[in-house]
CSV table of C-alpha atoms in Angstrom, one decimal:
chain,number,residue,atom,x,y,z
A,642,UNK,CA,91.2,112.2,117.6
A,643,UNK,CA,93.7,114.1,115.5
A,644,UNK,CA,94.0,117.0,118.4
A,645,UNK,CA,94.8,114.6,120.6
A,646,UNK,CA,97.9,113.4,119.3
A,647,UNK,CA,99.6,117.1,120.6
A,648,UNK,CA,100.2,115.4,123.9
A,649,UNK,CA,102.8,112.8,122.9
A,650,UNK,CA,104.9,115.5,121.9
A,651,UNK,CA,107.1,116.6,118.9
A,652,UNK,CA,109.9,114.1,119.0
A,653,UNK,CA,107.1,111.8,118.5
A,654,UNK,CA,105.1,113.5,115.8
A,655,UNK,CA,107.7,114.6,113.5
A,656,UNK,CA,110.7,112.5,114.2
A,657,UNK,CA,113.6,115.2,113.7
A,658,UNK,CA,116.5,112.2,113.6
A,659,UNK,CA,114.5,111.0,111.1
A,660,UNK,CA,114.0,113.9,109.1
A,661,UNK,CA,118.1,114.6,109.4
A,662,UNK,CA,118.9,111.5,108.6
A,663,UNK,CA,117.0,111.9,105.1
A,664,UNK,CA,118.5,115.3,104.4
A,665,UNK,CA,121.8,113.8,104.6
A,666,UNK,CA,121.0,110.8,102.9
A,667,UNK,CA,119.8,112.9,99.8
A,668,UNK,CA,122.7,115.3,100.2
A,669,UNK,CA,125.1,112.3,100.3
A,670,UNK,CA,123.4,110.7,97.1
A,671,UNK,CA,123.6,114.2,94.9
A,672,UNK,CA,127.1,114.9,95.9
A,673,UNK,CA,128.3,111.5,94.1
A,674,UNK,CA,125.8,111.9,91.7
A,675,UNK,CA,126.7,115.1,90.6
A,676,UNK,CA,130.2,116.3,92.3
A,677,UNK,CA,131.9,112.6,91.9
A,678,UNK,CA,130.3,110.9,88.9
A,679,UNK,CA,133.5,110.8,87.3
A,680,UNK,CA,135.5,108.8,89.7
A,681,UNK,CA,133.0,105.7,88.7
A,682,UNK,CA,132.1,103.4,85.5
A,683,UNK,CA,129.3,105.3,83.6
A,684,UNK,CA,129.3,109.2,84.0
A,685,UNK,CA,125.6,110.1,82.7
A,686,UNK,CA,124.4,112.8,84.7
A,687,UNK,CA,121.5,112.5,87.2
A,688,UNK,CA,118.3,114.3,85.4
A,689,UNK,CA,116.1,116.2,87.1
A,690,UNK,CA,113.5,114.1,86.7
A,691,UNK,CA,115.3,111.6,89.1
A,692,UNK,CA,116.6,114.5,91.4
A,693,UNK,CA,112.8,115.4,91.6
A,694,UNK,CA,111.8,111.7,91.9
A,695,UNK,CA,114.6,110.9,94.6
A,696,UNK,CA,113.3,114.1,96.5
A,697,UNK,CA,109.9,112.9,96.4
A,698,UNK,CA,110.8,109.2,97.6
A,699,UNK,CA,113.1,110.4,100.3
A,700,UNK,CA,110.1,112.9,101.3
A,701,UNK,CA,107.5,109.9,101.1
A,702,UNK,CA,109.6,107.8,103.6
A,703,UNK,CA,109.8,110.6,106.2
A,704,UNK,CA,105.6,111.1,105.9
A,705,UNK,CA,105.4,107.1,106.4
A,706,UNK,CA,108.2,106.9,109.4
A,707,UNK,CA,108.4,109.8,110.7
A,708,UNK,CA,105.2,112.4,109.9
A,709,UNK,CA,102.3,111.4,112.6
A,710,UNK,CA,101.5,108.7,110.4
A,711,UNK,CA,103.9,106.7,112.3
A,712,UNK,CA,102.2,107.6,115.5
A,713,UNK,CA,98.5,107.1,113.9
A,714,UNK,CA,100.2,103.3,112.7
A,715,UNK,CA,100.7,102.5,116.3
A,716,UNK,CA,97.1,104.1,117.4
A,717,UNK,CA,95.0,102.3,114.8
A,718,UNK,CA,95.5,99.2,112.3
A,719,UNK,CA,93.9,100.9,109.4
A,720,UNK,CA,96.9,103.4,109.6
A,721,UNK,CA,99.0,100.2,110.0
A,722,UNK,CA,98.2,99.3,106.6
A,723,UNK,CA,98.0,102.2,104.5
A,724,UNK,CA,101.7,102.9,106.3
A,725,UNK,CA,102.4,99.2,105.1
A,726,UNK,CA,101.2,99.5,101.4
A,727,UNK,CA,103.1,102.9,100.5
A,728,UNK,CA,106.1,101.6,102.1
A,729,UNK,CA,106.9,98.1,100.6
A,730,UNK,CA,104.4,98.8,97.4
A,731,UNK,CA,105.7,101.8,96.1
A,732,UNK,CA,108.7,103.5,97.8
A,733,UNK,CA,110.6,100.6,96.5
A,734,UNK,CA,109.8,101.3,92.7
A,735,UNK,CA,110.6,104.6,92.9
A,736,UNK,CA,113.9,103.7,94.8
A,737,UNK,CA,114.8,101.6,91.8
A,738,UNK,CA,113.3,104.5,89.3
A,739,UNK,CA,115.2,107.4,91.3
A,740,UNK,CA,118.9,106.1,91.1
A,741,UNK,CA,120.9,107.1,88.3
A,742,UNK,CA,121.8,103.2,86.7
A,743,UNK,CA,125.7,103.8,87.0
A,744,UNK,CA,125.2,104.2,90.9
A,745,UNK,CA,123.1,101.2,91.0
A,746,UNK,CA,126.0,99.1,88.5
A,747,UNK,CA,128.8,99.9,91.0
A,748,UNK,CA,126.4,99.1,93.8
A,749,UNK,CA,125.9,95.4,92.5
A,750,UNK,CA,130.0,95.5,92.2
A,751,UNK,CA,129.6,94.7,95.8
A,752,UNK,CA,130.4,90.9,96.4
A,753,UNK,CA,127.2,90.4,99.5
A,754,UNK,CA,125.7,92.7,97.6
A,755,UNK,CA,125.8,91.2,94.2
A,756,UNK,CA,125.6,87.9,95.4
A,757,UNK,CA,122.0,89.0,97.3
A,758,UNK,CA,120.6,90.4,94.4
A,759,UNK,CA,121.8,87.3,91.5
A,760,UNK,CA,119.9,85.1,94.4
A,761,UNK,CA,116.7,86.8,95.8
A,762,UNK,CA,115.8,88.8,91.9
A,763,UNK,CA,114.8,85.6,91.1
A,764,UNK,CA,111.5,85.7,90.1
A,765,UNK,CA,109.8,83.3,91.7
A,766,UNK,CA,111.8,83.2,94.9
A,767,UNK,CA,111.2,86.9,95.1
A,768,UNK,CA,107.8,86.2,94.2
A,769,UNK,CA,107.4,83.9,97.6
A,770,UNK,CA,110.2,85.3,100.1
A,771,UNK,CA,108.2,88.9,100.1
A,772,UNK,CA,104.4,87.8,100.1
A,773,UNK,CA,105.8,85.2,102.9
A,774,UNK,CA,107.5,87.5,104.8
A,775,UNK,CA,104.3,89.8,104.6
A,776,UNK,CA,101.9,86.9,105.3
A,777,UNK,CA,103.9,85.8,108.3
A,778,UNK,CA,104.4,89.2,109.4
A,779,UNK,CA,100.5,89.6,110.1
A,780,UNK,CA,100.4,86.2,111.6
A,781,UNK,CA,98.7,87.3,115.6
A,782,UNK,CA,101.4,86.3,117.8
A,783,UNK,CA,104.5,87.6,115.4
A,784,UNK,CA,103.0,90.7,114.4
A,785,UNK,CA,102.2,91.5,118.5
A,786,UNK,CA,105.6,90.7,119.1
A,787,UNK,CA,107.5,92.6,116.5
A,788,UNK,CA,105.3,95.7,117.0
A,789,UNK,CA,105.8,96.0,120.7
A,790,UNK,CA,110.0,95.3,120.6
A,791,UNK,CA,112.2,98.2,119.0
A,792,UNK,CA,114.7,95.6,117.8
A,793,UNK,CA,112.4,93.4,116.4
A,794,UNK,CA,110.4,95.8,115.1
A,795,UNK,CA,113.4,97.8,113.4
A,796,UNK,CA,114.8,94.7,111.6
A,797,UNK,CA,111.7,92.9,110.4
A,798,UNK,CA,110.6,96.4,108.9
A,799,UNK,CA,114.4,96.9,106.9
A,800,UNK,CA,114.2,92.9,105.7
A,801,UNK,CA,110.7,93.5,104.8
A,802,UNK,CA,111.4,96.2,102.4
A,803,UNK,CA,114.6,94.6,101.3
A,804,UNK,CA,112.6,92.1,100.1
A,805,UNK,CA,110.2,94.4,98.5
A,806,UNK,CA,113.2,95.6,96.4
A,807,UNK,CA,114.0,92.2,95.4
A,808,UNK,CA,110.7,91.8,94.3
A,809,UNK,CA,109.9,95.0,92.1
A,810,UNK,CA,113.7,94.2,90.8
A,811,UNK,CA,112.8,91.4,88.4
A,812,UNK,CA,109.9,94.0,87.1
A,813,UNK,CA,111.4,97.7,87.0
A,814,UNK,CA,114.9,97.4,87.1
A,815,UNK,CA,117.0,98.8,84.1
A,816,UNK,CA,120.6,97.7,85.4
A,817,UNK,CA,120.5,94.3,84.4
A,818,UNK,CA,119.2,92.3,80.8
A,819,UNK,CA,115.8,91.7,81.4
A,820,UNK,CA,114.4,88.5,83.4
A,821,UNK,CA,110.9,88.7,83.0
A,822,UNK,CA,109.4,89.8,79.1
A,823,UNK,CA,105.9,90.8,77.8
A,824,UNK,CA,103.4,88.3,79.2
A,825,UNK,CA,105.8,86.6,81.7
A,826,UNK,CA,105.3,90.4,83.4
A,827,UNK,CA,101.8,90.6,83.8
A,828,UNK,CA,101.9,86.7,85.1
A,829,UNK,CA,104.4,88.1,87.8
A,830,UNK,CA,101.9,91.0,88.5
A,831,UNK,CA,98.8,88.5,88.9
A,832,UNK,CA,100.7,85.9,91.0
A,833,UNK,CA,101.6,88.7,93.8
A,834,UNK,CA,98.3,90.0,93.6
A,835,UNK,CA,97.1,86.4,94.6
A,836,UNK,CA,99.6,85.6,97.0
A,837,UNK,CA,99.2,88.4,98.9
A,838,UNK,CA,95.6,88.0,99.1
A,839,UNK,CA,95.0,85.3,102.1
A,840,UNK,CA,96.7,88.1,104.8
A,841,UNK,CA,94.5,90.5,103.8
A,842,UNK,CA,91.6,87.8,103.7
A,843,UNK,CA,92.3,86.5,106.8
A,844,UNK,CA,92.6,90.5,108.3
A,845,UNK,CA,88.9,91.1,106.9
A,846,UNK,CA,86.7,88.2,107.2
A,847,UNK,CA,87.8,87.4,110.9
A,848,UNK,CA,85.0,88.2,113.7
A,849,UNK,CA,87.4,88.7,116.7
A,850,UNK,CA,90.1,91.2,116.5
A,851,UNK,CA,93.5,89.4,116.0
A,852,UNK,CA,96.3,91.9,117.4
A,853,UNK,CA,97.0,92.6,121.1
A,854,UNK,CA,98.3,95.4,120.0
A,855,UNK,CA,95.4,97.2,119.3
A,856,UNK,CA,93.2,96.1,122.2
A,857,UNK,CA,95.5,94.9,125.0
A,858,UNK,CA,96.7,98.2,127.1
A,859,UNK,CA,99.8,97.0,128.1
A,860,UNK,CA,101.0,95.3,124.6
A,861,UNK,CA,99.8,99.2,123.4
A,862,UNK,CA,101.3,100.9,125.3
A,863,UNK,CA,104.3,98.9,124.6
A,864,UNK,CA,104.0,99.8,120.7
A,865,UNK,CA,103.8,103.2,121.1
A,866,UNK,CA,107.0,103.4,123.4
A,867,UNK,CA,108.4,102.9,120.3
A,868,UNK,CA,107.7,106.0,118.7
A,869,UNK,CA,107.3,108.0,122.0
A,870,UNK,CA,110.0,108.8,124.2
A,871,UNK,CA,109.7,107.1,127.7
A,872,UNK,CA,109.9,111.2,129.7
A,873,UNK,CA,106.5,111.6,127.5
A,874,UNK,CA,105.2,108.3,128.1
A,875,UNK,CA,105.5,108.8,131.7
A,876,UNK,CA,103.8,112.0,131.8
A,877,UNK,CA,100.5,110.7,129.9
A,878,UNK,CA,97.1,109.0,131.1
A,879,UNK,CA,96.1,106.6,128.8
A,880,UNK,CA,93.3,104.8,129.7
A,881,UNK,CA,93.4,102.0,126.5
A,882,UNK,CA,93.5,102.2,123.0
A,883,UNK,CA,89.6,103.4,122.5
A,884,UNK,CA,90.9,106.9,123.1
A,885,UNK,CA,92.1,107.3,120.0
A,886,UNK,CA,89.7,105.3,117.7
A,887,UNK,CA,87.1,106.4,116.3
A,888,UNK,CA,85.1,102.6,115.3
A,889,UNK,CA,85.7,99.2,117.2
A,890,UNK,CA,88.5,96.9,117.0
A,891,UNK,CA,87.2,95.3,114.7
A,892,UNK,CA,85.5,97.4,112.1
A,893,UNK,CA,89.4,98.9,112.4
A,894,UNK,CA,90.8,95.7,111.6
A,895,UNK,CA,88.4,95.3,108.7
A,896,UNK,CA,89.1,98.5,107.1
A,897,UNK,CA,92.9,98.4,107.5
A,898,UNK,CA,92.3,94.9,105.6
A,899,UNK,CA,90.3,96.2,103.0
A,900,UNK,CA,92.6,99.4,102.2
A,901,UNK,CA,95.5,97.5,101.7
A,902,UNK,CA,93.9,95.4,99.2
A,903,UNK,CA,92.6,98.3,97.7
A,904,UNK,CA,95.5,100.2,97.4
A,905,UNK,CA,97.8,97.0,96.3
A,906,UNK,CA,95.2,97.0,93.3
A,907,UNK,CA,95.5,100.6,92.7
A,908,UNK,CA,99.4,100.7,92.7
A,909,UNK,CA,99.7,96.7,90.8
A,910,UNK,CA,97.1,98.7,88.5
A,911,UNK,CA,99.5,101.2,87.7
A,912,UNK,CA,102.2,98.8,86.6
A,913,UNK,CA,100.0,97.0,84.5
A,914,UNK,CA,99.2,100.1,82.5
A,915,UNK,CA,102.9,100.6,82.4
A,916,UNK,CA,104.0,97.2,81.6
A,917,UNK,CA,101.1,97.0,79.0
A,918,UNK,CA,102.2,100.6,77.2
A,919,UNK,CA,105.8,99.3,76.9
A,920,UNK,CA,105.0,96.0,75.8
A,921,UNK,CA,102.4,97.3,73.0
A,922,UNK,CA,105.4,100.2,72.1
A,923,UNK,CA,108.1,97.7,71.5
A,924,UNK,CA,106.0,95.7,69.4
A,925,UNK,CA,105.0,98.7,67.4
A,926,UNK,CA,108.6,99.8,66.9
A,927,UNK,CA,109.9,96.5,65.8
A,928,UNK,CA,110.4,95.8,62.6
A,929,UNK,CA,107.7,94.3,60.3
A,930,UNK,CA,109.1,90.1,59.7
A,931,UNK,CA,110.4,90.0,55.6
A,932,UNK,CA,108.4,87.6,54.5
A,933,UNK,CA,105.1,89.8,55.6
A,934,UNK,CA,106.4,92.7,54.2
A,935,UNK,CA,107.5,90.7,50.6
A,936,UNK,CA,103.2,90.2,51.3
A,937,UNK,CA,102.0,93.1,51.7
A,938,UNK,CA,103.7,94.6,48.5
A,939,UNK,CA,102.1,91.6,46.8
A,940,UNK,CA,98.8,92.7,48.1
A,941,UNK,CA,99.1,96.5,47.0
């Protein structure tokens, strides 16, 4: 399958806009970062663990969009979602991890922006707008049409991980006084494990493929004009998409299903340990109540 992919050429493989668009991105965040920190509020320096971490964010997004992953995405629905769990499950945490908190402070100076972020942090309205979103998203008819229109496509996949943002906010965030404490943390955790579940249920325990996309040759070919320019989409003899699977439609359906459930575990997994280490540390580091020290001198 994999040798295959040559013939769609290396616009479409490697996405050199894409890539260029990243290196400036990550050029124009270290220049204020480092070279104009002292015009702004707050002039702690960024550390190289966030240069490293921004690097390796910026580097993520470009193997997601614009690697042949992108291509595979459009090729196969297990790619689909493995593209879809890395993007909105953990590029946004390491977004909010990666920038410096004075950049993200005169960010939220912003009015829309400010405004956006008091509203949609919320927990529980972050909680439902991004599992909704992603639900509806994977809904037959939408999902064929958004991944066979450029515009559609382009927009639903930046509100998307917006919302994704908004959602880790509440949890990782260190710009703002905490919303969500101790337990209230792992209750958020739990509740967008859940929520998320009937997509991914719906994905795997259905016995006719769902998406167009993936077994309709015209609504394919359509999706992959998206990442393949139209000269090299002229030139090519594609017969459907069973040239470049390698099981059914519906065993690829299943398995996309089942990954993405898998991996949401393994990342949500990850934040548990983390929430559960801080929570234990700060109750370890606080200090002991009076009365049960005045009790414990009593007792020795």
């Amino acid at each position: 399958m994999f040798y295959q992919l040559e013939q769609f050429g290396f616009r479409a493989l490697w996405s050199p806009y894409l890539f260029i668009f990243i290196v400036l991105v990550i050029g124009g965040v270290f220049y204020l970062a480092i070279k104009k920190r002292h015009l702004f509020e707050g002039n702690e320096p960024l550390t190289k663990k966030q240069a490293i971490l921004f690097i390796t964010t910026a580097f993520l997004v470009y193997v997601l969009k614009g690697s042949p992953m992108d291509l595979l995405s459009h090729l196969m629905f297990t790619f689909h979602m493995i593209q879809m769990a890395f993007l909105f499950l953990l590029v946004p945490q390491l977004l909010i991890a990666s920038i410096p908190v004075w950049m993200w402070k005169k960010l939220l100076t912003l009015p829309v922006i400010k405004q956006a972020f008091r509203f949609f942090t919320k927990p529980i309205i972050a909680l439902v707008l991004f599992n909704g979103l992603f639900s509806f998203y994977h809904i037959p008819f939408i999902f064929d049409l958004v991944k066979t229109n450029f515009w559609y496509h382009s927009i639903y996949t930046i509100i998307l991980f917006i919302f994704a943002l908004f959602m880790w906010w509440p949890l990782l965030n260190k710009v703002e006084k905490a919303k969500l404490h101790g337990l209230w943390k792992v209750g958020y955790l739990f509740a967008n494990s859940v929520l998320i579940t009937p997509a991914c249920a719906l994905i795997i325990f259905n016995n006719q493929p769902l998406y167009e996309t993936y077994t309709s040759l015209q609504s394919w070919i359509n999706s992959l004009t998206l990442c393949v320019p139209p000269s090299v989409m002229a030139d090519l003899q594609l017969s459907g998409p069973e040239m470049f699977s390698f099981m059914p439609p519906i065993y690829d359906q299943q398995t996309g299903g089942v990954l993405m459930k898998v991996l949401q575990e393994f990342i949500y997994g990850g934040i548990l340990y983390r929430i559960l280490r801080e929570w234990y540390q700060k109750e370890k580091d606080e200090p002991m109540p009076v009365q049960f020290q005045d009790y414990r001198n009593i007792k020795s």
